[in-house]
GROMACS .gro file of C-alpha atoms in nm:
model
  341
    1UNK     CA    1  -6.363   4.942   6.903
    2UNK     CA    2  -6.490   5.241   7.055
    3UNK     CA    3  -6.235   5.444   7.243
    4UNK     CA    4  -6.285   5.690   7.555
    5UNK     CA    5  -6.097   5.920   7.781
    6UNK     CA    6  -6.169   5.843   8.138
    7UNK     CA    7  -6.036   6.157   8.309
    8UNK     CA    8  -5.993   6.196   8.680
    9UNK     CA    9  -6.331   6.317   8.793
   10UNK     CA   10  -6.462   6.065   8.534
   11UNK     CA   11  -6.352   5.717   8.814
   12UNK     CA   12  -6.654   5.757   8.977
   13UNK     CA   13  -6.850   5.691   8.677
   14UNK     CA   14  -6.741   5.338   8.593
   15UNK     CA   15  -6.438   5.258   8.349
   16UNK     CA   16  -6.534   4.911   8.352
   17UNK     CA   17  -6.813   4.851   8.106
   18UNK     CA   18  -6.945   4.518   8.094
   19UNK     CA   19  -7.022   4.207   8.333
   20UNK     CA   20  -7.152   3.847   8.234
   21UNK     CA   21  -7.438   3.763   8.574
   22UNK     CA   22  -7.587   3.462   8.774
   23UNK     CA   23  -7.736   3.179   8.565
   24UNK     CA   24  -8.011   3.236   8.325
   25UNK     CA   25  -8.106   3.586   8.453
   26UNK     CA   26  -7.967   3.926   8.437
   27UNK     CA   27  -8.146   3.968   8.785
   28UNK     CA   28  -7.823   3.977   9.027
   29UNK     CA   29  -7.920   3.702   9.320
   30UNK     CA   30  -7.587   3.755   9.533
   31UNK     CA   31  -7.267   3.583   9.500
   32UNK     CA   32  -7.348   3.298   9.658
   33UNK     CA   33  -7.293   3.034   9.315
   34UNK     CA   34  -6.921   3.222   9.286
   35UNK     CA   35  -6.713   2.910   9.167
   36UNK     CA   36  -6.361   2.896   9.287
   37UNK     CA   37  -6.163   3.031   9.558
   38UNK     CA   38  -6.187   3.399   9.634
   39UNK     CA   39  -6.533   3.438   9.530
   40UNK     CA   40  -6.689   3.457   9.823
   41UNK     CA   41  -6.501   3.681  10.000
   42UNK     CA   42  -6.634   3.950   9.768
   43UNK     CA   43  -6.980   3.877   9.894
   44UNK     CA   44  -6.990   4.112  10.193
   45UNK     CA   45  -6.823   4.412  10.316
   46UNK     CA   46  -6.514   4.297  10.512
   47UNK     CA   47  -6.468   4.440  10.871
   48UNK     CA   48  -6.161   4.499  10.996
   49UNK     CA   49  -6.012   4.475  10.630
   50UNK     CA   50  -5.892   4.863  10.632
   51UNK     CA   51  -5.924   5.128  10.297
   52UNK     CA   52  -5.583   5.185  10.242
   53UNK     CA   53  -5.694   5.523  10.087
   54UNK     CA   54  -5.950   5.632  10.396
   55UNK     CA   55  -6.125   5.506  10.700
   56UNK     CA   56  -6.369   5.228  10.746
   57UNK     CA   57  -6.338   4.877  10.565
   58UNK     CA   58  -6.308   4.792  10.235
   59UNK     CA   59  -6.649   4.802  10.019
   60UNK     CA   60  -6.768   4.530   9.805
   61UNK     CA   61  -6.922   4.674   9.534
   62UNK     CA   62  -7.186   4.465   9.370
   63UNK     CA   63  -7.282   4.397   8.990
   64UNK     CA   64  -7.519   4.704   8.878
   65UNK     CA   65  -7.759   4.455   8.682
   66UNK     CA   66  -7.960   4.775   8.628
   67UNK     CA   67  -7.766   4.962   8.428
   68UNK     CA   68  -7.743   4.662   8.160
   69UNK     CA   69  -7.939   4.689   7.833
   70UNK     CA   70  -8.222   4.489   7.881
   71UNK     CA   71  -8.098   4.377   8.241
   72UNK     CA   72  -7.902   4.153   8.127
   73UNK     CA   73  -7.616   3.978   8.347
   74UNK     CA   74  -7.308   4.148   8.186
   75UNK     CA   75  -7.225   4.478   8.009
   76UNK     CA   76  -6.968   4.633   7.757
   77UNK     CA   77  -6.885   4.931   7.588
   78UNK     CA   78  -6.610   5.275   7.637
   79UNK     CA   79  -6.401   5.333   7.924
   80UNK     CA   80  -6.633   5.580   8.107
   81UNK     CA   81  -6.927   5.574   7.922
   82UNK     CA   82  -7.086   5.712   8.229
   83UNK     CA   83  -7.178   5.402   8.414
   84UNK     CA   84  -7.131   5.357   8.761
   85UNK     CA   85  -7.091   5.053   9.030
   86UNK     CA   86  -7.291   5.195   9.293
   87UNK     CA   87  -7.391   5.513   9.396
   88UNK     CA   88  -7.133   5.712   9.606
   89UNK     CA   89  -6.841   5.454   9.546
   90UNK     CA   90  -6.602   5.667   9.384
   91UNK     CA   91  -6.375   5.388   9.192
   92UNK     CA   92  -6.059   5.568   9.257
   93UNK     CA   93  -6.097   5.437   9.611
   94UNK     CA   94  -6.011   5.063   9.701
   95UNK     CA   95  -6.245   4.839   9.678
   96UNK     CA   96  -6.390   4.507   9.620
   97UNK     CA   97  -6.632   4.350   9.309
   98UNK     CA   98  -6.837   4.038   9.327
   99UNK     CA   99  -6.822   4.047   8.931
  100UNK     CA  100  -6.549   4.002   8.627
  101UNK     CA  101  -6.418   4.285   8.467
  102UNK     CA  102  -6.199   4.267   8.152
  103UNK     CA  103  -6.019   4.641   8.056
  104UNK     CA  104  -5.910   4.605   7.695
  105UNK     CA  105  -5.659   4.897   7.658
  106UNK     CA  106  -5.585   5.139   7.337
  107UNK     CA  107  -5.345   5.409   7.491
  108UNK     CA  108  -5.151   5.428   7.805
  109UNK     CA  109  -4.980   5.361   8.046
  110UNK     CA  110  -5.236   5.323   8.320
  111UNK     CA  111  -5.138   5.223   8.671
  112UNK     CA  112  -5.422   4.988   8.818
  113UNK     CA  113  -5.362   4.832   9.118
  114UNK     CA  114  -5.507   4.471   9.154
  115UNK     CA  115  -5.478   4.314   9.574
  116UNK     CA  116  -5.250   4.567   9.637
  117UNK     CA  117  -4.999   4.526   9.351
  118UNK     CA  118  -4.965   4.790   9.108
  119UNK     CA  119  -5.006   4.712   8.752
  120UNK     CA  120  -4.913   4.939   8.418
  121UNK     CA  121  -5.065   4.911   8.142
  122UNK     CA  122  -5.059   5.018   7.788
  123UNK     CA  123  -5.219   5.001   7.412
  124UNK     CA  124  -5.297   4.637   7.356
  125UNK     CA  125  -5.278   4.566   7.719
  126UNK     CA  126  -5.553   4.342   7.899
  127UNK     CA  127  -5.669   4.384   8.239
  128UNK     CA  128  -5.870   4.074   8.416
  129UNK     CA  129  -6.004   4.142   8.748
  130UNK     CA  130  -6.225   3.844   8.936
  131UNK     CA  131  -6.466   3.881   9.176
  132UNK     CA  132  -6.362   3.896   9.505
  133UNK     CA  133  -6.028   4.126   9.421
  134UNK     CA  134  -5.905   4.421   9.603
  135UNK     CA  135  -5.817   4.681   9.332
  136UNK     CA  136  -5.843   5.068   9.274
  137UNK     CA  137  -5.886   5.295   8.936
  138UNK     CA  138  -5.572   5.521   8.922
  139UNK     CA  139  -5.629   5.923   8.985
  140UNK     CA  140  -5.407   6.036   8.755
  141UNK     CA  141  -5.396   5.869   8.484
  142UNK     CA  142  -5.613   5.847   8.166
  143UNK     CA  143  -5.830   5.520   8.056
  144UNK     CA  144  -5.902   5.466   7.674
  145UNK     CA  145  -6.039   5.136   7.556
  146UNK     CA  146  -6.339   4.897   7.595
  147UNK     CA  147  -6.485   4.776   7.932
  148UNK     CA  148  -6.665   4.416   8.004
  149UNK     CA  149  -6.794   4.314   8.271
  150UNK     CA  150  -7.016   4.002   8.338
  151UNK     CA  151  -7.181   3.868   8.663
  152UNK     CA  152  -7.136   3.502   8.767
  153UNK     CA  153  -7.379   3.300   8.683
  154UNK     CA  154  -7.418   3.491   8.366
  155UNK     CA  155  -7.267   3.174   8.146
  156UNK     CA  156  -7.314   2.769   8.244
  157UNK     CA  157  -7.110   2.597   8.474
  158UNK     CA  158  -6.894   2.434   8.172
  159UNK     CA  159  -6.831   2.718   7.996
  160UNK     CA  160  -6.671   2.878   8.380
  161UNK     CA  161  -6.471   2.556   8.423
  162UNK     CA  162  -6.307   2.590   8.028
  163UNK     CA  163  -6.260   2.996   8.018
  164UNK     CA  164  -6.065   2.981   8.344
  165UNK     CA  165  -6.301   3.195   8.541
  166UNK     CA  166  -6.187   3.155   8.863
  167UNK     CA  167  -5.766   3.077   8.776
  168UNK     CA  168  -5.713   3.312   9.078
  169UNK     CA  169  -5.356   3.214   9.018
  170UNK     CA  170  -5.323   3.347   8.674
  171UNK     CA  171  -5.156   3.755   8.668
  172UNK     CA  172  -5.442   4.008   8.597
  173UNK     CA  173  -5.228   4.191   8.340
  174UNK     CA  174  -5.196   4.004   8.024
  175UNK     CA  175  -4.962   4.098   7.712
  176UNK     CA  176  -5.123   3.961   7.409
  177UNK     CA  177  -4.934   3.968   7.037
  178UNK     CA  178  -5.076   4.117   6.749
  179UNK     CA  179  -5.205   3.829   6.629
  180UNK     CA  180  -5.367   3.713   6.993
  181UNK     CA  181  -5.489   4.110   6.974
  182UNK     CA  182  -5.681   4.147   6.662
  183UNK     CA  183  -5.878   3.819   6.795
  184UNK     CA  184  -5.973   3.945   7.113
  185UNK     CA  185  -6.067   4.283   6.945
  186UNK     CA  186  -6.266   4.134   6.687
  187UNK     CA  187  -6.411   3.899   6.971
  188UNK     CA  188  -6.508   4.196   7.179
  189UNK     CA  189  -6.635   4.403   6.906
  190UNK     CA  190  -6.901   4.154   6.809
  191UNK     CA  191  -7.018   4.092   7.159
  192UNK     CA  192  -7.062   4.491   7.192
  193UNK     CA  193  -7.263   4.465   6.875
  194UNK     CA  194  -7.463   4.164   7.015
  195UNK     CA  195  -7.503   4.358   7.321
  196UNK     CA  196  -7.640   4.706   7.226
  197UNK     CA  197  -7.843   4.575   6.953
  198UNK     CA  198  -8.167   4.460   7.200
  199UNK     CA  199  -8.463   4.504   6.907
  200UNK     CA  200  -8.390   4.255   6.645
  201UNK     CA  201  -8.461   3.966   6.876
  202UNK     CA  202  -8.675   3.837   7.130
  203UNK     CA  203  -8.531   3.926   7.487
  204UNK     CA  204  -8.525   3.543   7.566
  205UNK     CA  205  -8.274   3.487   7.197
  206UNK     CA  206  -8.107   3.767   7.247
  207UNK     CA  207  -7.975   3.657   7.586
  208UNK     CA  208  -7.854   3.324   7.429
  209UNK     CA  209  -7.678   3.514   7.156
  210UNK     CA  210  -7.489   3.714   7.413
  211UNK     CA  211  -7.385   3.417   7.633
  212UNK     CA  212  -7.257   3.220   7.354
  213UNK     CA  213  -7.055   3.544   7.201
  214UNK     CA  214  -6.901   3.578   7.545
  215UNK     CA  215  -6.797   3.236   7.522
  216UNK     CA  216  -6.604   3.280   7.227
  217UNK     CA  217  -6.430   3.626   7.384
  218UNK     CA  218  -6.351   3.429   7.697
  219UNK     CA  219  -6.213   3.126   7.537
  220UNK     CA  220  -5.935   3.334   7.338
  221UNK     CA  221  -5.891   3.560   7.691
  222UNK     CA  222  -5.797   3.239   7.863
  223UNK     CA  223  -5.631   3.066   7.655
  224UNK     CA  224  -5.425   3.369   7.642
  225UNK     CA  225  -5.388   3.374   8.035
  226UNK     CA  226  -5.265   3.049   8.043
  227UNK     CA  227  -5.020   3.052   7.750
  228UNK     CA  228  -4.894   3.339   7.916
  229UNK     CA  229  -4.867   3.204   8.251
  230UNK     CA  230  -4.661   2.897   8.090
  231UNK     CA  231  -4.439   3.152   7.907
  232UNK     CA  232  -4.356   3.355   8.271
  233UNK     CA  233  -4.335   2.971   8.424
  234UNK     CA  234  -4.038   2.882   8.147
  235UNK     CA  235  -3.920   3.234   8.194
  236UNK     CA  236  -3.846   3.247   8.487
  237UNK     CA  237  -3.682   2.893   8.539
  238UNK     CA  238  -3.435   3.024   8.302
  239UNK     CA  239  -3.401   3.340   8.467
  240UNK     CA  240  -3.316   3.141   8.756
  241UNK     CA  241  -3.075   2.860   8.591
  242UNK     CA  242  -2.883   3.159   8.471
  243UNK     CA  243  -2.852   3.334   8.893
  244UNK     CA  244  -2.799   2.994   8.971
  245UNK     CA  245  -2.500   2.943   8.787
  246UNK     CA  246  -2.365   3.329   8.819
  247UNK     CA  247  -2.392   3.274   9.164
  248UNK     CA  248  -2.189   2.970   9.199
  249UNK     CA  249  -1.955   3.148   8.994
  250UNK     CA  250  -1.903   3.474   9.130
  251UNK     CA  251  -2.061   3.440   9.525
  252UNK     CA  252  -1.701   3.483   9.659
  253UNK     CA  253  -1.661   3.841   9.526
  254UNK     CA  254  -2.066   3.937   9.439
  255UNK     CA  255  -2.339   3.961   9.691
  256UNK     CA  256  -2.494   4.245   9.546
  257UNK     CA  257  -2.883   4.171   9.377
  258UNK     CA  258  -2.906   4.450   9.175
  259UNK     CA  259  -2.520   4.367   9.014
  260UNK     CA  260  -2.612   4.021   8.961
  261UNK     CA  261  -2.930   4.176   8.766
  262UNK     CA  262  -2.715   4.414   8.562
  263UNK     CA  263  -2.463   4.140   8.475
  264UNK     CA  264  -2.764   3.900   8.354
  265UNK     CA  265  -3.021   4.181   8.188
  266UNK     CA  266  -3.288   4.176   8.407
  267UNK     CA  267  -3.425   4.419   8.637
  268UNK     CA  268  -3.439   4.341   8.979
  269UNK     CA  269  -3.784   4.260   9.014
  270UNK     CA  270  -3.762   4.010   8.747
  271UNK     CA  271  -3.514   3.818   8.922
  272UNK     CA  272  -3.701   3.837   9.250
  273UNK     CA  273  -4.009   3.705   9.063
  274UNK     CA  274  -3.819   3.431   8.925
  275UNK     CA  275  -3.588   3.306   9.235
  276UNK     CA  276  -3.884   3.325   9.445
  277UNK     CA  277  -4.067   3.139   9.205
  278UNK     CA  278  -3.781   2.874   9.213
  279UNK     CA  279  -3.693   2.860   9.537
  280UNK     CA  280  -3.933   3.031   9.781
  281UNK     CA  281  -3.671   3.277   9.867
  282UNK     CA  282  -3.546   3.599   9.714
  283UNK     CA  283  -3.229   3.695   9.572
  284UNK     CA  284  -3.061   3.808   9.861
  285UNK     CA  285  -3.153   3.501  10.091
  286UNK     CA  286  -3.027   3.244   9.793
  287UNK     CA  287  -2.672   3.439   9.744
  288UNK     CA  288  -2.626   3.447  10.144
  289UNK     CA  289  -2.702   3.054  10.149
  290UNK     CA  290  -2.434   2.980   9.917
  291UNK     CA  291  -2.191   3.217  10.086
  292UNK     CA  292  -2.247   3.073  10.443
  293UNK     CA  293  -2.218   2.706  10.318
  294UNK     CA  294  -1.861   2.782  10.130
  295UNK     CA  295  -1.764   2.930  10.469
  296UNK     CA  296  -1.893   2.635  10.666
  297UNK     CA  297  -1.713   2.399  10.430
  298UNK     CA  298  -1.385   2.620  10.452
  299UNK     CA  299  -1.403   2.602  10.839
  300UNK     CA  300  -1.490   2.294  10.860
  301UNK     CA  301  -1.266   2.111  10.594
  302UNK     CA  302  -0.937   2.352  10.647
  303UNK     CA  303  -0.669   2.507  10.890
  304UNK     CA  304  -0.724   2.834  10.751
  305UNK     CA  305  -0.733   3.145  10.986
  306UNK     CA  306  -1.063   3.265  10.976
  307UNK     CA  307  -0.999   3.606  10.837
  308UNK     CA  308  -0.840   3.382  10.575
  309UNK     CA  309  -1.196   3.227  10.519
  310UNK     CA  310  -1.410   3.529  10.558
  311UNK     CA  311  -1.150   3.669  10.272
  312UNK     CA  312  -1.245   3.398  10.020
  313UNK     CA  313  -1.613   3.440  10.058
  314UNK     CA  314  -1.597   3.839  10.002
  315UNK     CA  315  -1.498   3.959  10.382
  316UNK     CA  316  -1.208   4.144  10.386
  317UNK     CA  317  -1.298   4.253  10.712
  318UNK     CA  318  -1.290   3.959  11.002
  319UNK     CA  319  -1.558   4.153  11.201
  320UNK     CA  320  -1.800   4.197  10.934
  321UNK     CA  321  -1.761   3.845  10.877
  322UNK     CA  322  -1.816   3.686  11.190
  323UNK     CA  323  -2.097   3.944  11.246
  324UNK     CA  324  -2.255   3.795  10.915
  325UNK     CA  325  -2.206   3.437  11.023
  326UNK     CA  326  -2.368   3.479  11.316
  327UNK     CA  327  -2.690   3.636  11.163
  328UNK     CA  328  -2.668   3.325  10.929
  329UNK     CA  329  -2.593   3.041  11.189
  330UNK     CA  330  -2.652   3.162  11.577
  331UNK     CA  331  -2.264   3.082  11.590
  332UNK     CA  332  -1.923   3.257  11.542
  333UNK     CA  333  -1.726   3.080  11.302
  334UNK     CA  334  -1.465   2.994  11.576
  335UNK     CA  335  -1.755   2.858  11.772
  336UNK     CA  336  -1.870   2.660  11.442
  337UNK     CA  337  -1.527   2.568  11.379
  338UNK     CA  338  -1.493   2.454  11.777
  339UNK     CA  339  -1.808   2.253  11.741
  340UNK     CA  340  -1.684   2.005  11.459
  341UNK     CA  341  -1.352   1.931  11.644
   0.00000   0.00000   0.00000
């Protein structure tokens, strides 16, 4: 697989290397047959959507069909092999794509961020980004590795619905094994052969050959998406069965995220992702839950004094207490206390 620095002056020129287009044609007709949500809002230019890095909205850039060999709908090859999106869009700036591109990595880390969420990514790494995504090249760092990118309509409505085209839901950054890495790199290596090689067959043949070698790159890259989206799914429920039960354990002298974290072996934006995944709530909002309904049950179900209570759920001090109740409930706990007798 052929590998290339992309340097910081080199953004503007086009890391991304390939794109699949519209049906049949390499001609690019709009985005107008995106499946799936979030396609279309990469259609226009979106006013009032601000550039976080400068003024004005947020550009869409469209799918250069004319930069394809043999204007065809999609396009790999190196990480900056001096192809560009659109004149004057420098890709270090945010913007938007009404096209697919896949960033097979060799080296890194690279920080890419993807609707405003930062990514890194390193040597085996895969980046998916779908049409209608926010995302942004980084300015300092350096991209080696192989580029696709394909326009919709580029493969037939049955081959979008089984490759996952649109699983907006699915995490852009994908971690594949060595195993699920020598596929995809064998996968991608033919298509870039397919690709470049636009003499030994009629234009018509040649365009058949391409959709049906992107097929078989897309069909490992998504079963690899979901696989890993299953993995992070069982992950994190067992991330969260083990807070779960450290915090029923230990509420009445822990409140603190980051100890829980430490205690378990995660870092705390692990267990954010996987309590929020859980419960809809992070870390912080679970723990104070269980902490205000011991002290409602103490209050409720005892004669003790309520320092006494604010003591057994980690409140030494009565004032901090009753100040923390009250964030938690709209009441004091005498008031609480008041109300159930």
């Amino acid at each position: 697989m052929a590998d290339t620095t992309v340097h910081d002056h080199d953004h503007a020129t086009g890391a991304p290397g390939a794109t699949a287009a519209r049906e049949g044609t390499g001609a690019h007709e709009g985005t107008a047959a995106h499946e799936g949500p979030g396609a279309r809002e990469g259609t226009t230019d979106h006013a009032g959507v601000g550039d976080r890095d400068g003024d004005g909205p947020i550009r869409t850039l469209p799918f250069p069909v004319g930069l394809s060999v043999g204007g065809v709908g999609m396009q790999v090859g190196p990480m900056g092999a001096g192809r560009t999106w659109h004149a004057g869009a420098p890709l270090d700036r945010v913007h938007r794509i009404d096209f697919h591109v896949v960033l097979l990595f060799t080296d890194g880390p690279v920080r890419h961020m993807v609707d405003f969420t930062e990514y890194e990514a390193t040597a085996g790494d895969v980046l998916w980004i779908r049409p209608g995504q926010v995302h942004r090249f980084s300015k300092s760092s350096e991209y080696r590795g192989t580029a696709l990118t394909m326009q919709p309509g580029f493969l037939p409505r049955a081959t979008v619905e089984a490759t996952g085209l649109y699983r907006y839901d699915l995490a852009p950054l994908l971690h594949p094994d060595e195993a699920q890495s020598a596929g995809l790199c064998a996968a991608l290596a033919q298509l870039q052969r397919e690709y470049e090689d636009d003499t030994t067959l009629p234009p018509g043949l040649h365009t058949s050959v391409l959709r049906h070698s992107l097929t078989a790159f897309l069909l490992r890259l998504a079963h690899l998406a979901a696989a890993s989206a299953e993995a992070a799914r069982r992950q994190a429920g067992t991330t969260f069965t083990l807070f779960r039960d450290a915090v029923e354990r230990d509420f009445a002298t822990n409140h603190s995220v980051s100890a829980y974290a430490d205690a378990l072996g995660y870092s705390r934006r692990t267990l954010v992702r996987a309590v929020r995944a859980a419960t809809g709530e992070t870390p912080k909002g679970f723990i104070d839950k269980r902490v205000v309904l011991e002290a409602k049950r103490l209050l409720a179900h005892t004669d003790l004094p309520i320092g006494r209570v604010g003591a057994a759920v980690g409140f030494p001090d009565p004032a901090n207490f009753s100040k923390f109740f009250h964030q938690h409930t709209d009441m004091t706990p005498a008031a609480f206390r008041a109300e159930l007798r």
